Short mmCIF file of C-alpha atoms in Angstrom, two decimals:
data_model
loop_
_atom_site.label_atom_id
_atom_site.label_comp_id
_atom_site.label_asym_id
_atom_site.label_seq_id
_atom_site.Cartn_x
_atom_site.Cartn_y
_atom_site.Cartn_z
CA GLN O 1 -29.96 9.76 100.85
CA LYS O 2 -29.21 7.96 104.11
CA GLU O 3 -25.97 9.14 105.65
CA VAL O 4 -23.48 8.23 108.35
CA GLU O 5 -21.17 11.01 109.45
CA GLN O 6 -17.86 10.68 111.22
CA ASN O 7 -15.03 13.07 111.93
CA SER O 8 -12.25 11.88 109.61
CA GLY O 9 -9.53 12.88 112.07
CA PRO O 10 -6.80 12.10 112.50
CA LEU O 11 -7.41 11.66 116.20
CA SER O 12 -4.19 11.43 118.14
CA VAL O 13 -4.08 10.19 121.75
CA PRO O 14 -1.19 9.16 124.02
CA GLU O 15 -0.75 5.56 125.04
CA GLY O 16 -2.94 4.68 128.00
CA ALA O 17 -5.51 7.44 127.32
CA ILE O 18 -9.16 7.06 126.35
CA ALA O 19 -9.94 7.48 122.67
CA SER O 20 -13.45 8.70 121.88
CA LEU O 21 -14.88 8.21 118.40
CA ASN O 22 -18.23 9.63 117.37
CA CYS O 23 -20.79 8.99 114.65
CA THR O 24 -24.19 10.39 113.68
CA TYR O 25 -26.69 8.86 111.27
CA SER O 26 -29.70 10.11 109.37
CA ASP O 27 -31.98 7.03 109.16
CA ARG O 28 -34.18 7.37 112.25
CA GLY O 29 -35.56 3.84 111.77
CA SER O 30 -32.17 2.09 111.90
CA GLN O 31 -31.87 -0.59 114.60
CA SER O 32 -28.39 -2.06 114.06
CA PHE O 33 -25.09 -0.27 114.56
CA PHE O 34 -21.56 -1.52 114.18
CA TRP O 35 -17.97 -0.42 114.63
CA TYR O 36 -15.29 -1.87 112.38
CA ARG O 37 -11.53 -1.45 112.73
CA GLN O 38 -9.45 -1.36 109.57
CA TYR O 39 -5.68 -1.46 109.51
CA SER O 40 -3.96 0.02 106.49
CA GLY O 41 -4.17 -2.35 103.54
CA LYS O 42 -6.36 -4.82 105.42
CA SER O 43 -10.07 -5.56 105.44
CA PRO O 44 -12.55 -4.21 108.01
CA GLU O 45 -12.83 -6.24 111.21
CA LEU O 46 -15.97 -6.11 113.38
CA ILE O 47 -15.17 -4.98 116.90
CA MET O 48 -18.55 -3.97 118.34
CA SER O 49 -22.23 -4.20 117.54
CA ILE O 50 -25.00 -2.41 119.45
CA TYR O 51 -28.76 -2.51 119.03
CA SER O 52 -30.25 -0.91 122.17
CA ASN O 53 -29.89 2.50 123.74
CA GLY O 54 -27.19 2.73 126.36
CA ASP O 55 -23.72 1.31 126.76
CA LYS O 56 -22.25 -2.03 125.72
CA GLU O 57 -18.82 -3.01 126.99
CA ASP O 58 -16.40 -5.59 125.60
CA GLY O 59 -12.94 -5.54 127.13
CA ARG O 60 -11.37 -2.13 126.52
CA PHE O 61 -14.13 -1.13 124.10
CA THR O 62 -17.44 0.51 125.00
CA ALA O 63 -20.08 1.35 122.42
CA GLN O 64 -22.75 3.89 123.26
CA LEU O 65 -26.03 4.39 121.43
CA ASN O 66 -28.58 7.19 121.67
CA LYS O 67 -31.33 6.65 119.13
CA ALA O 68 -33.16 9.85 120.06
CA SER O 69 -30.08 11.86 119.15
CA GLN O 70 -29.13 9.48 116.30
CA TYR O 71 -25.67 9.19 117.78
CA VAL O 72 -23.28 6.29 118.24
CA SER O 73 -19.87 6.40 119.88
CA LEU O 74 -16.96 4.11 120.61
CA LEU O 75 -14.66 4.53 123.60
CA ILE O 76 -11.31 2.76 123.71
CA ARG O 77 -9.81 2.66 127.20
CA ASP O 78 -6.09 2.23 127.88
CA SER O 79 -5.31 2.93 124.22
CA GLN O 80 -2.38 1.01 122.78
CA PRO O 81 -0.24 1.75 119.71
CA SER O 82 -1.77 -1.40 118.18
CA ASP O 83 -5.15 0.39 118.25
CA SER O 84 -3.86 2.80 115.60
CA ALA O 85 -6.20 2.20 112.67
CA THR O 86 -9.21 3.61 110.88
CA TYR O 87 -12.50 3.05 112.70
CA LEU O 88 -15.59 2.75 110.53
CA CYS O 89 -19.05 3.40 111.93
CA ALA O 90 -21.68 1.36 110.08
CA VAL O 91 -25.48 1.51 110.25
CA LYS O 92 -27.86 -1.05 108.79
CA GLU O 93 -30.68 0.74 107.00
CA SER O 94 -34.19 0.18 108.32
CA GLY O 95 -36.12 -2.50 106.44
CA GLY O 96 -33.42 -2.92 103.84
CA PHE O 97 -30.38 -4.92 102.87
CA LYS O 98 -27.75 -2.24 103.01
CA THR O 99 -25.15 -1.38 105.62
CA ILE O 100 -24.06 2.22 105.24
CA PHE O 101 -20.53 3.15 106.26
CA GLY O 102 -19.19 6.42 107.54
CA ALA O 103 -15.99 7.77 106.03
CA GLY O 104 -14.00 6.48 109.00
CA THR O 105 -11.91 8.14 111.71
CA ARG O 106 -8.16 7.64 111.66
CA LEU O 107 -6.79 7.04 115.15
CA PHE O 108 -3.14 7.36 116.10
CA VAL O 109 -1.99 6.17 119.52
CA LYS O 110 1.42 7.60 120.40
CA ALA O 111 3.79 5.46 122.46
CA ASP Q 1 -8.30 -15.89 110.72
CA THR Q 2 -11.24 -14.71 108.65
CA GLU Q 3 -14.09 -17.14 107.98
CA VAL Q 4 -14.66 -15.59 104.58
CA THR Q 5 -11.94 -16.62 102.15
CA GLN Q 6 -11.08 -14.59 99.08
CA THR Q 7 -8.76 -15.50 96.23
CA PRO Q 8 -6.51 -14.27 94.83
CA LYS Q 9 -5.00 -11.87 97.36
CA HIS Q 10 -3.45 -9.76 94.62
CA LEU Q 11 -4.32 -9.49 90.94
CA VAL Q 12 -2.73 -7.44 88.17
CA MET Q 13 -4.60 -7.42 84.88
CA GLY Q 14 -4.56 -5.56 81.62
CA MET Q 15 -7.55 -3.73 80.25
CA THR Q 16 -8.27 -6.50 77.73
CA ASN Q 17 -8.00 -9.38 80.18
CA LYS Q 18 -10.79 -11.47 81.68
CA LYS Q 19 -10.32 -12.58 85.27
CA SER Q 20 -12.45 -13.69 88.21
CA LEU Q 21 -12.42 -13.03 91.92
CA LYS Q 22 -13.62 -15.79 94.20
CA CYS Q 23 -15.16 -15.79 97.65
CA GLU Q 24 -16.19 -18.67 99.90
CA GLN Q 25 -17.85 -18.86 103.31
CA HIS Q 26 -18.90 -21.86 105.37
CA MET Q 27 -20.79 -20.12 108.15
CA GLY Q 28 -24.21 -20.92 106.69
CA HIS Q 29 -24.78 -17.27 105.90
CA ARG Q 30 -27.50 -16.62 103.32
CA ALA Q 31 -26.42 -13.19 102.14
CA MET Q 32 -23.20 -12.36 100.32
CA TYR Q 33 -21.87 -9.04 99.18
CA TRP Q 34 -19.25 -7.45 96.96
CA TYR Q 35 -17.75 -4.15 98.07
CA LYS Q 36 -15.16 -1.95 96.39
CA GLN Q 37 -12.83 0.18 98.48
CA LYS Q 38 -10.51 2.90 97.23
CA ALA Q 39 -7.68 4.24 99.39
CA LYS Q 40 -8.81 6.34 102.36
CA LYS Q 41 -12.49 5.80 101.49
CA PRO Q 42 -15.13 3.59 103.11
CA PRO Q 43 -16.28 0.37 101.45
CA GLU Q 44 -18.75 1.00 98.63
CA LEU Q 45 -21.49 -1.56 98.02
CA MET Q 46 -21.58 -3.15 94.57
CA PHE Q 47 -23.84 -6.22 94.75
CA VAL Q 48 -25.94 -8.14 97.26
CA TYR Q 49 -27.01 -11.75 96.88
CA SER Q 50 -29.81 -12.97 99.10
CA TYR Q 51 -30.53 -16.71 99.12
CA GLU Q 52 -28.42 -17.02 95.96
CA LYS Q 53 -30.46 -14.44 94.06
CA LEU Q 54 -29.15 -11.02 93.06
CA SER Q 55 -31.03 -8.54 95.27
CA ILE Q 56 -29.08 -5.33 94.79
CA ASN Q 57 -26.95 -4.01 91.94
CA GLU Q 58 -25.74 -0.54 92.83
CA SER Q 59 -25.63 0.59 89.20
CA VAL Q 60 -22.31 -1.16 88.70
CA PRO Q 61 -20.89 -1.09 85.14
CA SER Q 62 -21.44 -4.28 83.16
CA ARG Q 63 -17.69 -4.94 83.02
CA PHE Q 64 -18.26 -6.34 86.53
CA SER Q 65 -20.43 -9.47 86.50
CA PRO Q 66 -21.34 -11.24 89.74
CA GLU Q 67 -22.26 -14.89 90.07
CA CYS Q 68 -23.48 -16.94 93.04
CA PRO Q 69 -23.18 -20.65 92.15
CA ASN Q 70 -24.40 -21.77 95.58
CA SER Q 71 -24.96 -20.44 99.08
CA SER Q 72 -21.25 -20.72 99.96
CA LEU Q 73 -19.64 -19.29 96.85
CA LEU Q 74 -19.58 -15.87 95.24
CA ASN Q 75 -17.64 -14.86 92.15
CA LEU Q 76 -16.97 -11.54 90.49
CA HIS Q 77 -16.09 -11.78 86.81
CA LEU Q 78 -14.02 -8.94 85.42
CA HIS Q 79 -13.71 -7.94 81.77
CA ALA Q 80 -12.39 -4.85 79.99
CA LEU Q 81 -11.66 -3.01 83.20
CA GLN Q 82 -10.25 0.50 83.38
CA PRO Q 83 -7.29 1.72 85.46
CA GLU Q 84 -9.73 3.58 87.73
CA ASP Q 85 -11.20 0.20 88.72
CA SER Q 86 -8.00 -0.52 90.64
CA ALA Q 87 -9.06 -0.96 94.26
CA LEU Q 88 -9.45 -3.41 97.13
CA TYR Q 89 -12.40 -5.71 96.41
CA LEU Q 90 -14.03 -7.06 99.51
CA CYS Q 91 -16.41 -9.95 99.84
CA ALA Q 92 -18.67 -10.12 102.88
CA SER Q 93 -21.40 -12.33 104.22
CA SER Q 94 -24.15 -11.97 106.79
CA GLN Q 95 -26.50 -14.45 108.37
CA ASP Q 96 -29.69 -13.18 106.83
CA PRO Q 97 -30.14 -10.01 104.80
CA ALA Q 98 -33.77 -9.45 105.68
CA GLY Q 99 -34.75 -6.12 107.10
CA THR Q 100 -35.44 -7.53 110.56
CA ASP Q 101 -32.03 -9.15 110.88
CA ASN Q 102 -29.35 -7.57 113.02
CA SER Q 103 -26.39 -9.64 111.94
CA PRO Q 104 -23.21 -7.77 110.99
CA LEU Q 105 -21.13 -8.12 107.88
CA HIS Q 106 -18.18 -10.51 108.02
CA PHE Q 107 -15.48 -9.47 105.57
CA GLY Q 108 -12.90 -11.52 103.76
CA ASN Q 109 -9.29 -10.34 103.48
CA GLY Q 110 -9.95 -8.77 100.10
CA THR Q 111 -8.36 -8.89 96.68
CA ARG Q 112 -6.04 -6.02 95.79
CA LEU Q 113 -6.71 -5.40 92.09
CA THR Q 114 -4.46 -3.36 89.84
CA VAL Q 115 -5.55 -2.64 86.27
CA THR Q 116 -2.73 -1.62 83.93
#
């Protein structure tokens, strides 16, 4: 069974701090990795995708991928209260049709 | 605004009712998906359509019946549901479902279903 593991949290950070969210996955052949943000009662929204080892930055968000360690992370700089949400790590299975989701990490940013 | 449109936004139905959820996308995506999400859980895959053909059925009970009339439309027909089927039903699309494709899922806003 292919798995994606996340710490469910909640993770609480003060406004302006860096929030660090982590994810590990079991499918060593996976090539596509995604972070979705989901506000309560809303649908998941894609915020980052990463396919190569290293860092990928987009505004206040940085995704990091280490395929050797089977580890993906998301850093949110200058965290804002509006970043308070559940962050879902998602991994597309190798050679297949499925995207496997982690359980999500709940983030609270305190004003 | 999402590019995947789902209707209705909310649906309340009795256990003997028949209803349908609808999903539409105009991004030219060739794969469409139905997910079910319970509170505080991740989305759970139900069905995948690839080029308008059913590719994956994740052992979903027959009271849920998917239909893909064309590459832009996806329906989920509901009949004789149980209260435990109450959940957020999410439609998603991706550019190409093939194993070599890297495209992410694009979700609609979901239908909040309550079965009474």
